[in-house]
């Protein structure tokens, strides 16, 4: 599937926010926003699934350490629509990450890797990026 963006050497600090703005493709099956140390060490794989891997309208979150997936956490309160514009804001501290979504929805996920900064960001799948902002 389509890799939309990879950014490295970011040095995003705890308390700062990574904002990803874009448009979900009309026939989207899924997309993912990954943040972490590098492509094999992800503190968060944020993966909204419209219809993929047997999931329909589920947000799958997971971590990856040395290339090995962790235990998935799944959210069925699904604030995404195919074809819509959306904005995802990820902030974190050494304990957890907070993903702010449309409609004041928030998802909290543990910082299983204990990362103190985020070096790596990638966006994959059926998502057309409009802007990336670090604040
Ligand atoms: C019940 C026993 C099998 O469990 C299934 O095992 C699959 C394989 O590990 C799980 O699917 C994987 O879940 C991972 C998160 O835990 C990742 O989402 C794996 O995908 C990685 C990936 C990203 N990409 C790029 C991309 C991303 C988004 C949309 C399109 C392409 N391509 N592959 C995805 O293949 C899938 O979530 C899991 N399902 C359950 C219910 O546990």
Tab-separated table of N, CA and C and ligand atoms in Angstrom:
chain	number	residue	atom	x	y	z
A	1	UNK	N	0.840	-1.189	0.000
A	1	UNK	CA	0.000	0.000	0.000
A	1	UNK	C	0.879	1.243	0.000
A	2	UNK	N	0.299	2.370	-0.239
A	2	UNK	CA	0.980	3.649	-0.441
A	2	UNK	C	1.604	4.160	0.850
A	3	UNK	N	2.956	4.437	0.786
A	3	UNK	CA	3.583	5.188	1.870
A	3	UNK	C	3.527	6.648	1.464
A	4	UNK	N	2.873	7.481	2.259
A	4	UNK	CA	2.616	8.883	1.900
A	4	UNK	C	3.724	9.850	2.329
A	5	UNK	N	4.315	9.527	3.470
A	5	UNK	CA	5.338	10.435	4.012
A	5	UNK	C	6.175	9.690	5.024
A	6	UNK	N	7.478	9.985	5.014
A	6	UNK	CA	8.373	9.533	6.088
A	6	UNK	C	9.212	10.736	6.481
A	7	UNK	N	9.268	11.018	7.779
A	7	UNK	CA	10.108	12.111	8.286
A	7	UNK	C	10.951	11.559	9.439
A	8	UNK	N	12.230	11.906	9.429
A	8	UNK	CA	13.135	11.402	10.474
A	8	UNK	C	13.887	12.575	11.096
A	9	UNK	N	14.631	12.248	12.180
A	9	UNK	CA	15.442	13.273	12.869
A	9	UNK	C	14.597	14.454	13.328
A	10	UNK	N	13.374	14.164	13.817
A	10	UNK	CA	12.429	15.226	14.173
A	10	UNK	C	12.697	15.845	15.538
A	11	UNK	N	13.113	15.028	16.503
A	11	UNK	CA	13.379	15.482	17.874
A	11	UNK	C	12.190	16.234	18.471
A	12	UNK	N	10.994	15.664	18.348
A	12	UNK	CA	9.790	16.222	18.982
A	12	UNK	C	9.833	15.856	20.465
A	13	UNK	N	9.700	16.868	21.303
A	13	UNK	CA	9.834	16.661	22.751
A	13	UNK	C	8.478	16.379	23.399
A	14	UNK	N	8.515	15.757	24.575
A	14	UNK	CA	7.295	15.524	25.355
A	14	UNK	C	6.590	16.870	25.558
A	15	UNK	N	5.265	16.845	25.415
A	15	UNK	CA	4.468	18.066	25.584
A	15	UNK	C	4.222	18.792	24.285
A	16	UNK	N	5.035	18.501	23.275
A	16	UNK	CA	4.808	19.105	21.955
A	16	UNK	C	3.790	18.250	21.197
A	17	UNK	N	3.270	18.817	20.123
A	17	UNK	CA	2.192	18.159	19.391
A	17	UNK	C	2.582	17.972	17.924
A	18	UNK	N	2.240	16.819	17.378
A	18	UNK	CA	2.408	16.533	15.951
A	18	UNK	C	1.014	16.544	15.332
A	19	UNK	N	0.779	17.492	14.423
A	19	UNK	CA	-0.555	17.607	13.806
A	19	UNK	C	-0.465	17.157	12.346
A	20	UNK	N	-1.341	16.220	11.977
A	20	UNK	CA	-1.400	15.718	10.604
A	20	UNK	C	-2.777	16.063	10.046
A	21	UNK	N	-2.776	16.920	9.025
A	21	UNK	CA	-4.036	17.315	8.384
A	21	UNK	C	-4.085	16.717	6.982
A	22	UNK	N	-5.272	16.277	6.585
A	22	UNK	CA	-5.372	15.732	5.243
A	22	UNK	C	-6.773	15.280	4.916
A	23	UNK	N	-6.873	14.571	3.807
A	23	UNK	CA	-8.181	14.093	3.345
A	23	UNK	C	-8.138	12.574	3.207
A	24	UNK	N	-9.135	11.927	3.754
A	24	UNK	CA	-9.277	10.470	3.635
A	24	UNK	C	-9.823	10.184	2.232
A	25	UNK	N	-9.213	9.265	1.521
A	25	UNK	CA	-9.642	8.996	0.149
A	25	UNK	C	-11.071	8.439	0.136
A	26	UNK	N	-11.804	8.702	-0.940
A	26	UNK	CA	-13.216	8.309	-0.984
A	26	UNK	C	-13.453	6.816	-0.830
A	27	UNK	N	-12.533	6.014	-1.333
A	27	UNK	CA	-12.721	4.555	-1.247
A	27	UNK	C	-11.762	3.942	-0.225
A	28	UNK	N	-11.410	4.758	0.769
A	28	UNK	CA	-10.378	4.313	1.724
A	28	UNK	C	-10.731	2.978	2.385
A	29	UNK	N	-9.715	2.107	2.460
A	29	UNK	CA	-9.823	0.874	3.255
A	29	UNK	C	-9.186	1.082	4.633
A	30	UNK	N	-8.181	1.984	4.673
A	30	UNK	CA	-7.508	2.268	5.929
A	30	UNK	C	-6.326	3.184	5.718
A	31	UNK	N	-5.850	3.752	6.812
A	31	UNK	CA	-4.622	4.540	6.760
A	31	UNK	C	-3.928	4.403	8.112
A	32	UNK	N	-2.692	4.858	8.175
A	32	UNK	CA	-1.958	4.754	9.442
A	32	UNK	C	-1.042	5.952	9.610
A	33	UNK	N	-0.933	6.380	10.870
A	33	UNK	CA	0.057	7.377	11.274
A	33	UNK	C	0.949	6.680	12.294
A	34	UNK	N	2.256	6.682	12.010
A	34	UNK	CA	3.228	5.992	12.871
A	34	UNK	C	4.204	7.006	13.446
A	35	UNK	N	4.436	6.942	14.747
A	35	UNK	CA	5.450	7.802	15.369
A	35	UNK	C	6.323	6.942	16.283
A	36	UNK	N	7.584	7.347	16.383
A	36	UNK	CA	8.482	6.580	17.254
A	36	UNK	C	9.929	6.982	17.074
A	37	UNK	N	10.802	5.989	17.280
A	37	UNK	CA	12.246	6.222	17.151
A	37	UNK	C	12.698	6.055	15.700
A	38	UNK	N	12.159	4.952	15.071
A	38	UNK	CA	12.461	4.664	13.667
A	38	UNK	C	11.398	3.687	13.161
A	39	UNK	N	11.542	3.175	11.928
A	39	UNK	CA	10.455	2.370	11.347
A	39	UNK	C	10.239	1.035	12.088
A	40	UNK	N	11.246	0.616	12.861
A	40	UNK	CA	11.111	-0.670	13.586
A	40	UNK	C	10.792	-0.495	15.057
A	41	UNK	N	10.781	0.747	15.498
A	41	UNK	CA	10.485	1.049	16.916
A	41	UNK	C	9.470	2.188	16.954
A	42	UNK	N	8.198	1.744	16.976
A	42	UNK	CA	7.085	2.696	16.928
A	42	UNK	C	6.443	2.778	18.296
A	43	UNK	N	6.362	3.991	18.819
A	43	UNK	CA	5.671	4.148	20.098
A	43	UNK	C	4.147	4.154	19.864
A	44	UNK	N	3.758	4.506	18.638
A	44	UNK	CA	2.335	4.409	18.280
A	44	UNK	C	2.172	4.183	16.780
A	45	UNK	N	1.462	3.120	16.480
A	45	UNK	CA	0.921	2.844	15.143
A	45	UNK	C	-0.576	3.094	15.278
A	46	UNK	N	-1.051	4.205	14.681
A	46	UNK	CA	-2.458	4.615	14.785
A	46	UNK	C	-3.111	4.293	13.456
A	47	UNK	N	-4.016	3.298	13.469
A	47	UNK	CA	-4.458	2.693	12.205
A	47	UNK	C	-5.981	2.617	12.104
A	48	UNK	N	-6.632	3.684	11.642
A	48	UNK	CA	-8.073	3.595	11.384
A	48	UNK	C	-8.336	2.660	10.206
A	49	UNK	N	-9.276	1.696	10.420
A	49	UNK	CA	-9.599	0.704	9.405
A	49	UNK	C	-11.078	0.853	9.027
A	50	UNK	N	-11.311	1.225	7.770
A	50	UNK	CA	-12.687	1.284	7.273
A	50	UNK	C	-13.158	-0.132	6.913
A	51	UNK	N	-12.285	-0.852	6.254
A	51	UNK	CA	-12.576	-2.247	5.891
A	51	UNK	C	-11.256	-2.893	5.498
A	52	UNK	N	-10.523	-3.382	6.500
A	52	UNK	CA	-9.250	-4.059	6.214
A	52	UNK	C	-8.901	-4.994	7.357
A	53	UNK	N	-8.177	-6.032	6.997
A	53	UNK	CA	-7.763	-7.037	7.984
A	53	UNK	C	-8.948	-7.609	8.749
A	54	UNK	N	-10.126	-7.606	8.093
A	54	UNK	CA	-11.299	-8.162	8.772
A	54	UNK	C	-11.972	-7.194	9.725
A	55	UNK	N	-11.462	-5.963	9.795
A	55	UNK	CA	-12.047	-4.942	10.681
A	55	UNK	C	-12.840	-3.936	9.862
A	56	UNK	N	-13.986	-3.525	10.398
A	56	UNK	CA	-14.817	-2.471	9.768
A	56	UNK	C	-15.037	-1.354	10.791
A	57	UNK	N	-14.572	-0.166	10.418
A	57	UNK	CA	-14.750	1.031	11.265
A	57	UNK	C	-14.199	0.822	12.676
A	58	UNK	N	-12.936	0.437	12.718
A	58	UNK	CA	-12.228	0.228	13.987
A	58	UNK	C	-10.899	0.963	13.907
A	59	UNK	N	-10.524	1.616	14.998
A	59	UNK	CA	-9.179	2.191	15.107
A	59	UNK	C	-8.324	1.172	15.861
A	60	UNK	N	-7.257	0.727	15.183
A	60	UNK	CA	-6.312	-0.196	15.828
A	60	UNK	C	-5.075	0.602	16.213
A	61	UNK	N	-4.700	0.508	17.478
A	61	UNK	CA	-3.458	1.140	17.940
A	61	UNK	C	-2.512	0.043	18.425
A	62	UNK	N	-1.234	0.229	18.132
A	62	UNK	CA	-0.261	-0.730	18.604
A	62	UNK	C	1.106	-0.058	18.680
A	63	UNK	N	2.041	-0.791	19.264
A	63	UNK	CA	3.443	-0.363	19.297
A	63	UNK	C	4.263	-1.417	18.562
A	64	UNK	N	5.486	-1.066	18.244
A	64	UNK	CA	6.409	-2.030	17.634
A	64	UNK	C	7.773	-1.815	18.270
A	65	UNK	N	8.394	-2.882	18.714
A	65	UNK	CA	9.729	-2.786	19.333
A	65	UNK	C	10.668	-3.758	18.625
A	66	UNK	N	11.723	-3.224	18.082
A	66	UNK	CA	12.708	-4.033	17.312
A	66	UNK	C	12.004	-4.892	16.258
A	67	UNK	N	11.006	-4.269	15.602
A	67	UNK	CA	10.326	-4.941	14.489
A	67	UNK	C	9.210	-5.879	14.905
A	68	UNK	N	8.969	-6.028	16.189
A	68	UNK	CA	7.934	-6.944	16.703
A	68	UNK	C	6.729	-6.145	17.193
A	69	UNK	N	5.550	-6.492	16.665
A	69	UNK	CA	4.331	-5.822	17.115
A	69	UNK	C	4.043	-6.150	18.574
A	70	UNK	N	3.443	-5.174	19.269
A	70	UNK	CA	2.965	-5.403	20.630
A	70	UNK	C	1.530	-5.896	20.601
A	71	UNK	N	0.840	-5.634	21.693
A	71	UNK	CA	-0.571	-6.036	21.809
A	71	UNK	C	-1.459	-4.899	21.307
A	72	UNK	N	-2.386	-5.233	20.431
A	72	UNK	CA	-3.266	-4.209	19.872
A	72	UNK	C	-4.261	-3.698	20.910
A	73	UNK	N	-4.587	-2.418	20.773
A	73	UNK	CA	-5.744	-1.857	21.476
A	73	UNK	C	-6.691	-1.345	20.395
A	74	UNK	N	-7.994	-1.626	20.574
A	74	UNK	CA	-8.966	-1.303	19.518
A	74	UNK	C	-10.042	-0.367	20.045
A	75	UNK	N	-10.412	0.595	19.189
A	75	UNK	CA	-11.435	1.589	19.534
A	75	UNK	C	-12.523	1.528	18.468
A	76	UNK	N	-13.766	1.302	18.897
A	76	UNK	CA	-14.858	1.191	17.918
A	76	UNK	C	-15.660	2.492	17.787
A	77	UNK	N	-15.384	3.465	18.644
A	77	UNK	CA	-15.990	4.790	18.450
A	77	UNK	C	-15.165	5.449	17.353
A	78	UNK	N	-15.709	5.477	16.149
A	78	UNK	CA	-14.930	5.704	14.925
A	78	UNK	C	-15.333	7.034	14.299
A	79	UNK	N	-14.533	8.110	14.508
A	79	UNK	CA	-14.937	9.463	14.087
A	79	UNK	C	-14.498	9.831	12.678
A	80	UNK	N	-14.272	8.829	11.816
A	80	UNK	CA	-13.776	9.107	10.465
A	80	UNK	C	-14.814	8.729	9.420
A	81	UNK	N	-14.825	9.463	8.317
A	81	UNK	CA	-15.685	9.155	7.172
A	81	UNK	C	-14.818	9.153	5.912
A	82	UNK	N	-15.031	8.191	5.050
A	82	UNK	CA	-14.327	8.174	3.760
A	82	UNK	C	-14.626	9.472	3.002
A	83	UNK	N	-13.583	10.068	2.431
A	83	UNK	CA	-13.769	11.286	1.640
A	83	UNK	C	-13.692	12.559	2.443
A	84	UNK	N	-13.689	12.435	3.776
A	84	UNK	CA	-13.665	13.641	4.622
A	84	UNK	C	-12.251	14.170	4.849
A	85	UNK	N	-12.191	15.476	5.127
A	85	UNK	CA	-10.958	16.063	5.650
A	85	UNK	C	-10.901	15.759	7.139
A	86	UNK	N	-9.703	15.596	7.666
A	86	UNK	CA	-9.578	15.327	9.094
A	86	UNK	C	-8.234	15.837	9.605
A	87	UNK	N	-8.117	15.889	10.911
A	87	UNK	CA	-6.896	16.376	11.565
A	87	UNK	C	-6.630	15.483	12.769
A	88	UNK	N	-5.401	15.034	12.902
A	88	UNK	CA	-5.003	14.147	13.996
A	88	UNK	C	-3.858	14.827	14.735
A	89	UNK	N	-4.027	15.056	16.037
A	89	UNK	CA	-2.965	15.697	16.823
A	89	UNK	C	-2.448	14.697	17.862
A	90	UNK	N	-1.166	14.398	17.773
A	90	UNK	CA	-0.535	13.446	18.696
A	90	UNK	C	0.396	14.197	19.633
A	91	UNK	N	0.144	14.058	20.933
A	91	UNK	CA	1.078	14.591	21.940
A	91	UNK	C	1.437	13.435	22.864
A	92	UNK	N	2.466	13.640	23.692
A	92	UNK	CA	2.915	12.514	24.521
A	92	UNK	C	3.735	13.009	25.694
A	93	UNK	N	3.830	12.111	26.674
A	93	UNK	CA	4.835	12.250	27.726
A	93	UNK	C	5.452	10.866	27.929
A	94	UNK	N	6.297	10.703	28.923
A	94	UNK	CA	6.998	9.421	29.067
A	94	UNK	C	6.053	8.298	29.472
A	95	UNK	N	4.804	8.636	29.856
A	95	UNK	CA	3.856	7.598	30.300
A	95	UNK	C	2.876	7.207	29.204
A	96	UNK	N	2.410	8.196	28.427
A	96	UNK	CA	1.351	7.875	27.456
A	96	UNK	C	1.338	8.867	26.302
A	97	UNK	N	0.637	8.468	25.262
A	97	UNK	CA	0.385	9.338	24.120
A	97	UNK	C	-1.109	9.653	24.105
A	98	UNK	N	-1.427	10.871	23.660
A	98	UNK	CA	-2.821	11.288	23.515
A	98	UNK	C	-3.035	11.680	22.068
A	99	UNK	N	-4.050	11.073	21.443
A	99	UNK	CA	-4.398	11.375	20.058
A	99	UNK	C	-5.722	12.126	20.069
A	100	UNK	N	-5.663	13.403	19.684
A	100	UNK	CA	-6.881	14.228	19.634
A	100	UNK	C	-7.461	14.158	18.225
A	101	UNK	N	-8.772	13.882	18.175
A	101	UNK	CA	-9.455	13.674	16.901
A	101	UNK	C	-10.618	14.637	16.788
A	102	UNK	N	-11.281	14.599	15.651
A	102	UNK	CA	-12.455	15.456	15.427
A	102	UNK	C	-13.516	15.159	16.490
A	103	UNK	N	-14.329	16.188	16.768
A	103	UNK	CA	-15.434	15.985	17.712
A	103	UNK	C	-14.962	15.842	19.156
A	104	UNK	N	-13.797	16.465	19.438
A	104	UNK	CA	-13.251	16.431	20.804
A	104	UNK	C	-13.018	15.010	21.312
A	105	UNK	N	-12.890	14.054	20.365
A	105	UNK	CA	-12.589	12.690	20.792
A	105	UNK	C	-11.103	12.563	21.059
A	106	UNK	N	-10.750	11.776	22.082
A	106	UNK	CA	-9.349	11.520	22.427
A	106	UNK	C	-9.123	10.029	22.622
A	107	UNK	N	-7.959	9.580	22.164
A	107	UNK	CA	-7.536	8.204	22.438
A	107	UNK	C	-6.212	8.288	23.176
A	108	UNK	N	-6.101	7.576	24.284
A	108	UNK	CA	-4.866	7.544	25.072
A	108	UNK	C	-4.256	6.153	24.933
A	109	UNK	N	-2.960	6.127	24.688
A	109	UNK	CA	-2.237	4.859	24.464
A	109	UNK	C	-0.939	4.898	25.259
A	110	UNK	N	-0.573	3.791	25.925
A	110	UNK	CA	0.630	3.813	26.763
A	110	UNK	C	1.907	4.014	25.944
A	111	UNK	N	2.850	4.740	26.526
A	111	UNK	CA	4.182	4.902	25.918
A	111	UNK	C	5.009	3.680	26.316
A	112	UNK	N	4.784	2.583	25.602
A	112	UNK	CA	5.391	1.300	25.984
A	112	UNK	C	6.918	1.324	25.814
A	113	UNK	N	7.409	2.182	24.958
A	113	UNK	CA	8.852	2.239	24.721
A	113	UNK	C	9.538	3.243	25.648
A	114	UNK	N	8.739	4.006	26.412
A	114	UNK	CA	9.315	5.003	27.330
A	114	UNK	C	10.087	6.086	26.609
A	115	UNK	N	9.705	6.350	25.374
A	115	UNK	CA	10.448	7.361	24.588
A	115	UNK	C	10.304	8.750	25.214
A	116	UNK	N	11.415	9.491	25.226
A	116	UNK	CA	11.392	10.864	25.743
A	116	UNK	C	11.340	11.881	24.607
A	117	UNK	N	11.588	11.385	23.377
A	117	UNK	CA	11.362	12.251	22.217
A	117	UNK	C	10.973	11.363	21.035
A	118	UNK	N	10.362	11.999	20.028
A	118	UNK	CA	9.931	11.289	18.826
A	118	UNK	C	10.798	11.763	17.667
A	119	UNK	N	11.460	10.822	17.041
A	119	UNK	CA	12.348	11.148	15.910
A	119	UNK	C	11.673	10.890	14.570
A	120	UNK	N	10.690	9.948	14.547
A	120	UNK	CA	10.202	9.350	13.304
A	120	UNK	C	8.692	9.538	13.156
A	121	UNK	N	8.274	9.921	11.969
A	121	UNK	CA	6.837	10.032	11.632
A	121	UNK	C	6.647	9.431	10.244
A	122	UNK	N	5.617	8.571	10.100
A	122	UNK	CA	5.253	8.158	8.746
A	122	UNK	C	3.729	8.127	8.640
A	123	UNK	N	3.258	8.369	7.421
A	123	UNK	CA	1.825	8.292	7.114
A	123	UNK	C	1.679	7.344	5.940
A	124	UNK	N	0.767	6.370	6.087
A	124	UNK	CA	0.625	5.316	5.073
A	124	UNK	C	-0.851	5.139	4.726
A	125	UNK	N	-1.087	4.595	3.553
A	125	UNK	CA	-2.444	4.177	3.191
A	125	UNK	C	-3.243	5.251	2.491
A	126	UNK	N	-4.579	5.156	2.665
A	126	UNK	CA	-5.519	5.915	1.836
A	126	UNK	C	-5.786	7.311	2.398
A	127	UNK	N	-4.723	8.115	2.444
A	127	UNK	CA	-4.789	9.429	3.094
A	127	UNK	C	-3.953	10.411	2.290
A	128	UNK	N	-4.561	11.523	1.887
A	128	UNK	CA	-3.843	12.562	1.126
A	128	UNK	C	-3.474	13.683	2.091
A	129	UNK	N	-2.170	13.780	2.400
A	129	UNK	CA	-1.697	14.757	3.388
A	129	UNK	C	-1.843	16.175	2.832
A	130	UNK	N	-2.365	17.084	3.671
A	130	UNK	CA	-2.425	18.510	3.299
A	130	UNK	C	-1.387	19.324	4.076
A	131	UNK	N	-1.161	18.948	5.324
A	131	UNK	CA	-0.201	19.717	6.141
A	131	UNK	C	0.263	18.865	7.312
A	132	UNK	N	1.503	19.108	7.700
A	132	UNK	CA	2.069	18.534	8.922
A	132	UNK	C	2.552	19.713	9.752
A	133	UNK	N	2.181	19.749	11.035
A	133	UNK	CA	2.595	20.886	11.872
A	133	UNK	C	3.121	20.370	13.199
A	134	UNK	N	4.207	20.941	13.618
A	134	UNK	CA	4.785	20.617	14.925
A	134	UNK	C	4.629	21.851	15.800
A	135	UNK	N	3.999	21.676	16.983
A	135	UNK	CA	3.818	22.871	17.818
A	135	UNK	C	4.057	22.555	19.300
B	1	LIG	C1	-6.534	-13.160	15.059
B	1	LIG	C2	-5.118	-13.534	14.637
B	1	LIG	C3	-4.612	-12.586	13.564
B	1	LIG	O1	-4.702	-11.243	14.128
B	1	LIG	C4	-4.483	-10.281	13.110
B	1	LIG	O2	-3.055	-10.289	12.817
B	1	LIG	C5	-2.753	-9.330	11.776
B	1	LIG	C6	-1.293	-9.506	11.387
B	1	LIG	O3	-0.454	-9.211	12.474
B	1	LIG	C7	-3.047	-7.911	12.325
B	1	LIG	O4	-2.793	-6.953	11.282
B	1	LIG	C8	-1.617	-6.184	11.472
B	1	LIG	O5	-1.856	-5.279	12.568
B	1	LIG	C9	-0.704	-4.425	12.810
B	1	LIG	C10	-1.013	-3.596	14.049
B	1	LIG	O6	-1.154	-4.482	15.156
B	1	LIG	C11	-0.484	-3.527	11.597
B	1	LIG	O7	-1.639	-2.718	11.357
B	1	LIG	C12	-0.203	-4.447	10.392
B	1	LIG	O8	-0.081	-3.647	9.210
B	1	LIG	C13	1.228	-3.057	9.070
B	1	LIG	C14	1.195	-2.403	7.741
B	1	LIG	C15	1.127	-1.076	7.515
B	1	LIG	N1	1.064	-0.985	6.189
B	1	LIG	C16	0.956	0.247	5.401
B	1	LIG	C17	-0.510	0.578	5.378
B	1	LIG	C18	-1.094	1.102	6.518
B	1	LIG	C19	-2.461	1.428	6.467
B	1	LIG	C20	-3.216	1.221	5.337
B	1	LIG	C21	-2.622	0.656	4.218
B	1	LIG	C22	-1.267	0.304	4.260
B	1	LIG	N2	1.053	-2.157	5.629
B	1	LIG	N3	1.144	-3.064	6.596
B	1	LIG	C23	-1.380	-5.401	10.194
B	1	LIG	O9	-1.017	-6.322	9.145
B	1	LIG	C24	-4.532	-7.822	12.683
B	1	LIG	O10	-4.826	-6.533	13.244
B	1	LIG	C25	-4.857	-8.908	13.701
B	1	LIG	N4	-6.300	-8.858	13.984
B	1	LIG	C26	-6.732	-9.050	15.233
B	1	LIG	C27	-8.239	-9.034	15.392
B	1	LIG	O11	-5.990	-9.223	16.184
